[in-house]
Amino acid sequence: KAICYNHGILLDSGPYLPENAPQVSNFQITSPTTNGQYIFKDGPIGCTMQFNDVNPEDMDFLRVRLQYAATGSSNWVQFDEHDVGSINSWDWYSFNFYGSALPAGTWQIRAVVDDDMMEGISPTTVTVIIDRVAPASTVSPITPYWKTASPFTITAAASDDASGVKEVKLYYQYRPS
């Protein structure tokens, strides 16, 4: 029997028994959260995962690819890839990827592992927000600038569509003439 393996042909003198696909389990983002969410700008973003069902003969061919998709979409796009090297089942594997590899927005991220013959897709996805737009703020002008009555109102607003506004500080300086 012959099977296609790593762009070549492997001759097998005995009956070929299909192996199990390697699997990703416990896929996690290890970088700190902001307000309970994974919000990043450009990079580095730490992640970790475990593999199971790794065939010992295929350990040297193991690689992991990261993919992203919009929430609810089945259109997954690869944005990062790592050759894992030798690793045992249930060992933790950690690495960084960079937020600059993703477009701005809210994305589901998953890991896919393969051994050149079969691939396993992480059952876990992690939501990350890539936010490259600074918050916006406005203050209404004080007109006329000469105020004789007290109190008077100063109106301010702040917004950030992607990651929200954590805090607003308004400074006012009075100077007698």
PDB file of C-alpha atoms in Angstrom:
ATOM      1  CA  LYS A   1       0.000   0.000   0.000  1.00  0.00           C
ATOM      2  CA  ALA A   2       1.122   3.547  -0.563  1.00  0.00           C
ATOM      3  CA  ILE A   3      -0.055   6.731   1.074  1.00  0.00           C
ATOM      4  CA  CYS A   4       0.728  10.307   0.191  1.00  0.00           C
ATOM      5  CA  TYR A   5       2.749  11.840   3.003  1.00  0.00           C
ATOM      6  CA  ASN A   6       4.399  15.257   3.123  1.00  0.00           C
ATOM      7  CA  HIS A   7       4.277  15.684  -0.650  1.00  0.00           C
ATOM      8  CA  GLY A   8       5.868  12.282  -1.196  1.00  0.00           C
ATOM      9  CA  ILE A   9       4.877   8.631  -1.153  1.00  0.00           C
ATOM     10  CA  LEU A  10       5.318   6.354   1.816  1.00  0.00           C
ATOM     11  CA  LEU A  11       5.293   2.628   1.096  1.00  0.00           C
ATOM     12  CA  ASP A  12       3.664   0.540   3.785  1.00  0.00           C
ATOM     13  CA  SER A  13       4.198  -3.209   3.654  1.00  0.00           C
ATOM     14  CA  GLY A  14       1.335  -4.002   6.013  1.00  0.00           C
ATOM     15  CA  PRO A  15      -2.273  -2.954   6.201  1.00  0.00           C
ATOM     16  CA  TYR A  16      -2.576   0.801   6.711  1.00  0.00           C
ATOM     17  CA  LEU A  17      -4.498   1.750   9.821  1.00  0.00           C
ATOM     18  CA  PRO A  18      -5.674   5.354   9.769  1.00  0.00           C
ATOM     19  CA  GLU A  19      -4.408   7.354  12.688  1.00  0.00           C
ATOM     20  CA  ASN A  20      -6.410   9.762  14.765  1.00  0.00           C
ATOM     21  CA  ALA A  21      -6.080  13.420  13.963  1.00  0.00           C
ATOM     22  CA  PRO A  22      -4.144  15.377  16.574  1.00  0.00           C
ATOM     23  CA  GLN A  23      -6.420  17.546  18.681  1.00  0.00           C
ATOM     24  CA  VAL A  24      -6.145  20.939  20.344  1.00  0.00           C
ATOM     25  CA  SER A  25      -7.614  21.269  23.801  1.00  0.00           C
ATOM     26  CA  ASN A  26      -7.554  24.026  26.405  1.00  0.00           C
ATOM     27  CA  PHE A  27      -6.851  26.821  23.901  1.00  0.00           C
ATOM     28  CA  GLN A  28      -6.474  30.039  25.932  1.00  0.00           C
ATOM     29  CA  ILE A  29      -5.282  33.623  25.644  1.00  0.00           C
ATOM     30  CA  THR A  30      -2.766  34.260  28.434  1.00  0.00           C
ATOM     31  CA  SER A  31      -2.376  38.018  27.991  1.00  0.00           C
ATOM     32  CA  PRO A  32      -4.245  40.095  30.582  1.00  0.00           C
ATOM     33  CA  THR A  33      -7.822  41.202  30.027  1.00  0.00           C
ATOM     34  CA  THR A  34      -9.152  44.773  30.001  1.00  0.00           C
ATOM     35  CA  ASN A  35     -12.527  45.140  31.688  1.00  0.00           C
ATOM     36  CA  GLY A  36     -12.911  41.355  31.385  1.00  0.00           C
ATOM     37  CA  GLN A  37     -12.286  41.372  27.612  1.00  0.00           C
ATOM     38  CA  TYR A  38      -9.267  40.570  25.478  1.00  0.00           C
ATOM     39  CA  ILE A  39      -8.585  43.986  23.924  1.00  0.00           C
ATOM     40  CA  PHE A  40      -5.356  44.574  22.026  1.00  0.00           C
ATOM     41  CA  LYS A  41      -3.779  46.991  19.614  1.00  0.00           C
ATOM     42  CA  ASP A  42      -0.900  45.477  17.652  1.00  0.00           C
ATOM     43  CA  GLY A  43       0.843  42.866  19.570  1.00  0.00           C
ATOM     44  CA  PRO A  44       2.263  40.606  21.254  1.00  0.00           C
ATOM     45  CA  ILE A  45      -0.636  38.446  22.467  1.00  0.00           C
ATOM     46  CA  GLY A  46       0.190  35.327  24.445  1.00  0.00           C
ATOM     47  CA  CYS A  47      -1.679  32.070  23.993  1.00  0.00           C
ATOM     48  CA  THR A  48      -1.339  28.519  25.224  1.00  0.00           C
ATOM     49  CA  MET A  49      -2.884  25.166  24.376  1.00  0.00           C
ATOM     50  CA  GLN A  50      -2.546  21.454  24.850  1.00  0.00           C
ATOM     51  CA  PHE A  51      -2.507  18.733  22.195  1.00  0.00           C
ATOM     52  CA  ASN A  52      -3.887  15.243  22.501  1.00  0.00           C
ATOM     53  CA  ASP A  53      -4.019  12.209  20.207  1.00  0.00           C
ATOM     54  CA  VAL A  54      -0.547  13.057  18.898  1.00  0.00           C
ATOM     55  CA  ASN A  55       0.926  10.074  17.106  1.00  0.00           C
ATOM     56  CA  PRO A  56       4.547   9.754  18.379  1.00  0.00           C
ATOM     57  CA  GLU A  57       5.754   9.101  14.818  1.00  0.00           C
ATOM     58  CA  ASP A  58       4.309  12.440  13.684  1.00  0.00           C
ATOM     59  CA  MET A  59       5.596  14.697  16.476  1.00  0.00           C
ATOM     60  CA  ASP A  60       8.299  16.199  14.282  1.00  0.00           C
ATOM     61  CA  PHE A  61       5.685  17.277  11.732  1.00  0.00           C
ATOM     62  CA  LEU A  62       3.269  18.956  14.143  1.00  0.00           C
ATOM     63  CA  ARG A  63       2.308  22.550  13.402  1.00  0.00           C
ATOM     64  CA  VAL A  64      -0.357  24.870  14.732  1.00  0.00           C
ATOM     65  CA  ARG A  65      -2.165  27.525  12.729  1.00  0.00           C
ATOM     66  CA  LEU A  66      -4.299  30.306  14.161  1.00  0.00           C
ATOM     67  CA  GLN A  67      -7.421  31.378  12.320  1.00  0.00           C
ATOM     68  CA  TYR A  68      -9.923  34.202  12.820  1.00  0.00           C
ATOM     69  CA  ALA A  69     -13.529  34.751  11.766  1.00  0.00           C
ATOM     70  CA  ALA A  70     -16.307  37.171  12.558  1.00  0.00           C
ATOM     71  CA  THR A  71     -18.690  35.944  15.248  1.00  0.00           C
ATOM     72  CA  GLY A  72     -21.094  33.417  13.765  1.00  0.00           C
ATOM     73  CA  SER A  73     -19.174  33.170  10.475  1.00  0.00           C
ATOM     74  CA  SER A  74     -17.822  29.940   9.035  1.00  0.00           C
ATOM     75  CA  ASN A  75     -15.284  31.822   6.905  1.00  0.00           C
ATOM     76  CA  TRP A  76     -12.056  31.181   8.834  1.00  0.00           C
ATOM     77  CA  VAL A  77      -8.882  32.980   7.697  1.00  0.00           C
ATOM     78  CA  GLN A  78      -5.394  31.838   8.703  1.00  0.00           C
ATOM     79  CA  PHE A  79      -3.170  34.561  10.149  1.00  0.00           C
ATOM     80  CA  ASP A  80      -0.361  32.796  12.023  1.00  0.00           C
ATOM     81  CA  GLU A  81       1.514  29.482  11.880  1.00  0.00           C
ATOM     82  CA  HIS A  82       4.093  27.765  14.132  1.00  0.00           C
ATOM     83  CA  ASP A  83       6.063  24.562  13.760  1.00  0.00           C
ATOM     84  CA  VAL A  84       5.637  22.894  17.125  1.00  0.00           C
ATOM     85  CA  GLY A  85       8.471  20.405  16.974  1.00  0.00           C
ATOM     86  CA  SER A  86       8.618  17.528  19.406  1.00  0.00           C
ATOM     87  CA  ILE A  87       5.854  17.566  22.000  1.00  0.00           C
ATOM     88  CA  ASN A  88       3.984  14.906  23.914  1.00  0.00           C
ATOM     89  CA  SER A  89       0.237  14.596  24.241  1.00  0.00           C
ATOM     90  CA  TRP A  90      -1.125  16.839  27.002  1.00  0.00           C
ATOM     91  CA  ASP A  91       2.025  18.982  27.166  1.00  0.00           C
ATOM     92  CA  TRP A  92       1.340  22.729  27.162  1.00  0.00           C
ATOM     93  CA  TYR A  93       2.544  24.707  24.156  1.00  0.00           C
ATOM     94  CA  SER A  94       2.755  28.500  24.418  1.00  0.00           C
ATOM     95  CA  PHE A  95       3.690  31.263  21.987  1.00  0.00           C
ATOM     96  CA  ASN A  96       2.895  34.858  21.083  1.00  0.00           C
ATOM     97  CA  PHE A  97       1.070  36.122  18.047  1.00  0.00           C
ATOM     98  CA  TYR A  98       0.727  39.763  17.077  1.00  0.00           C
ATOM     99  CA  GLY A  99      -2.436  41.830  16.950  1.00  0.00           C
ATOM    100  CA  SER A 100      -1.000  43.591  13.894  1.00  0.00           C
ATOM    101  CA  ALA A 101      -1.694  40.349  11.971  1.00  0.00           C
ATOM    102  CA  LEU A 102      -5.445  40.906  12.425  1.00  0.00           C
ATOM    103  CA  PRO A 103      -7.709  43.625  11.062  1.00  0.00           C
ATOM    104  CA  ALA A 104      -9.350  45.968  13.555  1.00  0.00           C
ATOM    105  CA  GLY A 105     -12.616  44.586  14.919  1.00  0.00           C
ATOM    106  CA  THR A 106     -14.048  41.826  17.094  1.00  0.00           C
ATOM    107  CA  TRP A 107     -12.954  38.323  16.115  1.00  0.00           C
ATOM    108  CA  GLN A 108     -13.263  34.700  17.134  1.00  0.00           C
ATOM    109  CA  ILE A 109      -9.851  32.979  17.209  1.00  0.00           C
ATOM    110  CA  ARG A 110      -9.264  29.231  17.050  1.00  0.00           C
ATOM    111  CA  ALA A 111      -6.275  26.913  16.759  1.00  0.00           C
ATOM    112  CA  VAL A 112      -5.865  24.179  14.153  1.00  0.00           C
ATOM    113  CA  VAL A 113      -3.169  21.534  14.580  1.00  0.00           C
ATOM    114  CA  ASP A 114      -1.983  19.136  11.899  1.00  0.00           C
ATOM    115  CA  ASP A 115       0.683  16.491  11.425  1.00  0.00           C
ATOM    116  CA  ASP A 116       0.910  16.746   7.605  1.00  0.00           C
ATOM    117  CA  MET A 117      -1.725  14.026   7.193  1.00  0.00           C
ATOM    118  CA  MET A 118      -4.671  14.981   9.369  1.00  0.00           C
ATOM    119  CA  GLU A 119      -5.813  18.086  11.177  1.00  0.00           C
ATOM    120  CA  GLY A 120      -7.701  18.751  14.364  1.00  0.00           C
ATOM    121  CA  ILE A 121      -9.629  21.948  15.044  1.00  0.00           C
ATOM    122  CA  SER A 122      -9.915  23.437  18.505  1.00  0.00           C
ATOM    123  CA  PRO A 123     -13.437  23.123  19.888  1.00  0.00           C
ATOM    124  CA  THR A 124     -12.762  26.332  21.813  1.00  0.00           C
ATOM    125  CA  THR A 125     -12.758  29.810  20.314  1.00  0.00           C
ATOM    126  CA  VAL A 126     -11.666  32.965  22.095  1.00  0.00           C
ATOM    127  CA  THR A 127     -13.097  36.403  21.351  1.00  0.00           C
ATOM    128  CA  VAL A 128     -10.541  39.187  20.919  1.00  0.00           C
ATOM    129  CA  ILE A 129     -11.031  42.846  20.097  1.00  0.00           C
ATOM    130  CA  ILE A 130      -8.381  44.573  18.004  1.00  0.00           C
ATOM    131  CA  ASP A 131      -8.726  48.292  18.698  1.00  0.00           C
ATOM    132  CA  ARG A 132      -6.439  50.715  16.873  1.00  0.00           C
ATOM    133  CA  VAL A 133      -8.641  53.811  17.106  1.00  0.00           C
ATOM    134  CA  ALA A 134      -8.057  56.158  20.029  1.00  0.00           C
ATOM    135  CA  PRO A 135     -11.083  57.242  22.064  1.00  0.00           C
ATOM    136  CA  ALA A 136     -12.766  60.474  20.998  1.00  0.00           C
ATOM    137  CA  SER A 137     -13.722  63.272  23.357  1.00  0.00           C
ATOM    138  CA  THR A 138     -15.440  66.619  23.072  1.00  0.00           C
ATOM    139  CA  VAL A 139     -16.076  69.532  25.410  1.00  0.00           C
ATOM    140  CA  SER A 140     -18.704  72.113  24.611  1.00  0.00           C
ATOM    141  CA  PRO A 141     -17.287  75.627  24.436  1.00  0.00           C
ATOM    142  CA  ILE A 142     -17.938  77.994  27.308  1.00  0.00           C
ATOM    143  CA  THR A 143     -19.597  81.018  25.743  1.00  0.00           C
ATOM    144  CA  PRO A 144     -19.468  83.724  26.563  1.00  0.00           C
ATOM    145  CA  TYR A 145     -16.146  83.215  28.244  1.00  0.00           C
ATOM    146  CA  TRP A 146     -16.941  85.728  30.924  1.00  0.00           C
ATOM    147  CA  LYS A 147     -19.305  84.075  33.407  1.00  0.00           C
ATOM    148  CA  THR A 148     -20.706  86.050  36.320  1.00  0.00           C
ATOM    149  CA  ALA A 149     -23.326  83.572  37.541  1.00  0.00           C
ATOM    150  CA  SER A 150     -22.570  80.407  39.415  1.00  0.00           C
ATOM    151  CA  PRO A 151     -22.938  77.501  38.919  1.00  0.00           C
ATOM    152  CA  PHE A 152     -22.552  77.028  35.176  1.00  0.00           C
ATOM    153  CA  THR A 153     -22.516  73.818  33.167  1.00  0.00           C
ATOM    154  CA  ILE A 154     -19.644  72.369  31.187  1.00  0.00           C
ATOM    155  CA  THR A 155     -20.678  69.485  28.929  1.00  0.00           C
ATOM    156  CA  ALA A 156     -18.222  66.768  27.923  1.00  0.00           C
ATOM    157  CA  ALA A 157     -18.571  63.483  26.054  1.00  0.00           C
ATOM    158  CA  ALA A 158     -16.228  60.567  25.357  1.00  0.00           C
ATOM    159  CA  SER A 159     -16.631  57.466  23.213  1.00  0.00           C
ATOM    160  CA  ASP A 160     -14.732  54.432  21.992  1.00  0.00           C
ATOM    161  CA  ASP A 161     -16.697  52.054  19.788  1.00  0.00           C
ATOM    162  CA  ALA A 162     -14.375  49.065  20.045  1.00  0.00           C
ATOM    163  CA  SER A 163     -13.267  48.852  23.661  1.00  0.00           C
ATOM    164  CA  GLY A 164     -15.425  51.342  25.538  1.00  0.00           C
ATOM    165  CA  VAL A 165     -14.461  54.238  27.772  1.00  0.00           C
ATOM    166  CA  LYS A 166     -12.904  53.391  31.106  1.00  0.00           C
ATOM    167  CA  GLU A 167     -12.648  56.900  32.566  1.00  0.00           C
ATOM    168  CA  VAL A 168     -13.259  60.542  31.680  1.00  0.00           C
ATOM    169  CA  LYS A 169     -11.405  63.382  33.368  1.00  0.00           C
ATOM    170  CA  LEU A 170     -12.350  66.979  32.782  1.00  0.00           C
ATOM    171  CA  TYR A 171     -10.008  69.702  33.934  1.00  0.00           C
ATOM    172  CA  TYR A 172     -11.174  73.248  34.464  1.00  0.00           C
ATOM    173  CA  GLN A 173      -8.926  76.156  35.302  1.00  0.00           C
ATOM    174  CA  TYR A 174     -10.180  79.401  36.760  1.00  0.00           C
ATOM    175  CA  ARG A 175      -8.097  82.516  36.632  1.00  0.00           C
ATOM    176  CA  PRO A 176      -9.342  85.823  37.985  1.00  0.00           C
ATOM    177  CA  SER A 177      -8.640  88.776  35.730  1.00  0.00           C
TER     178      SER A 177
END
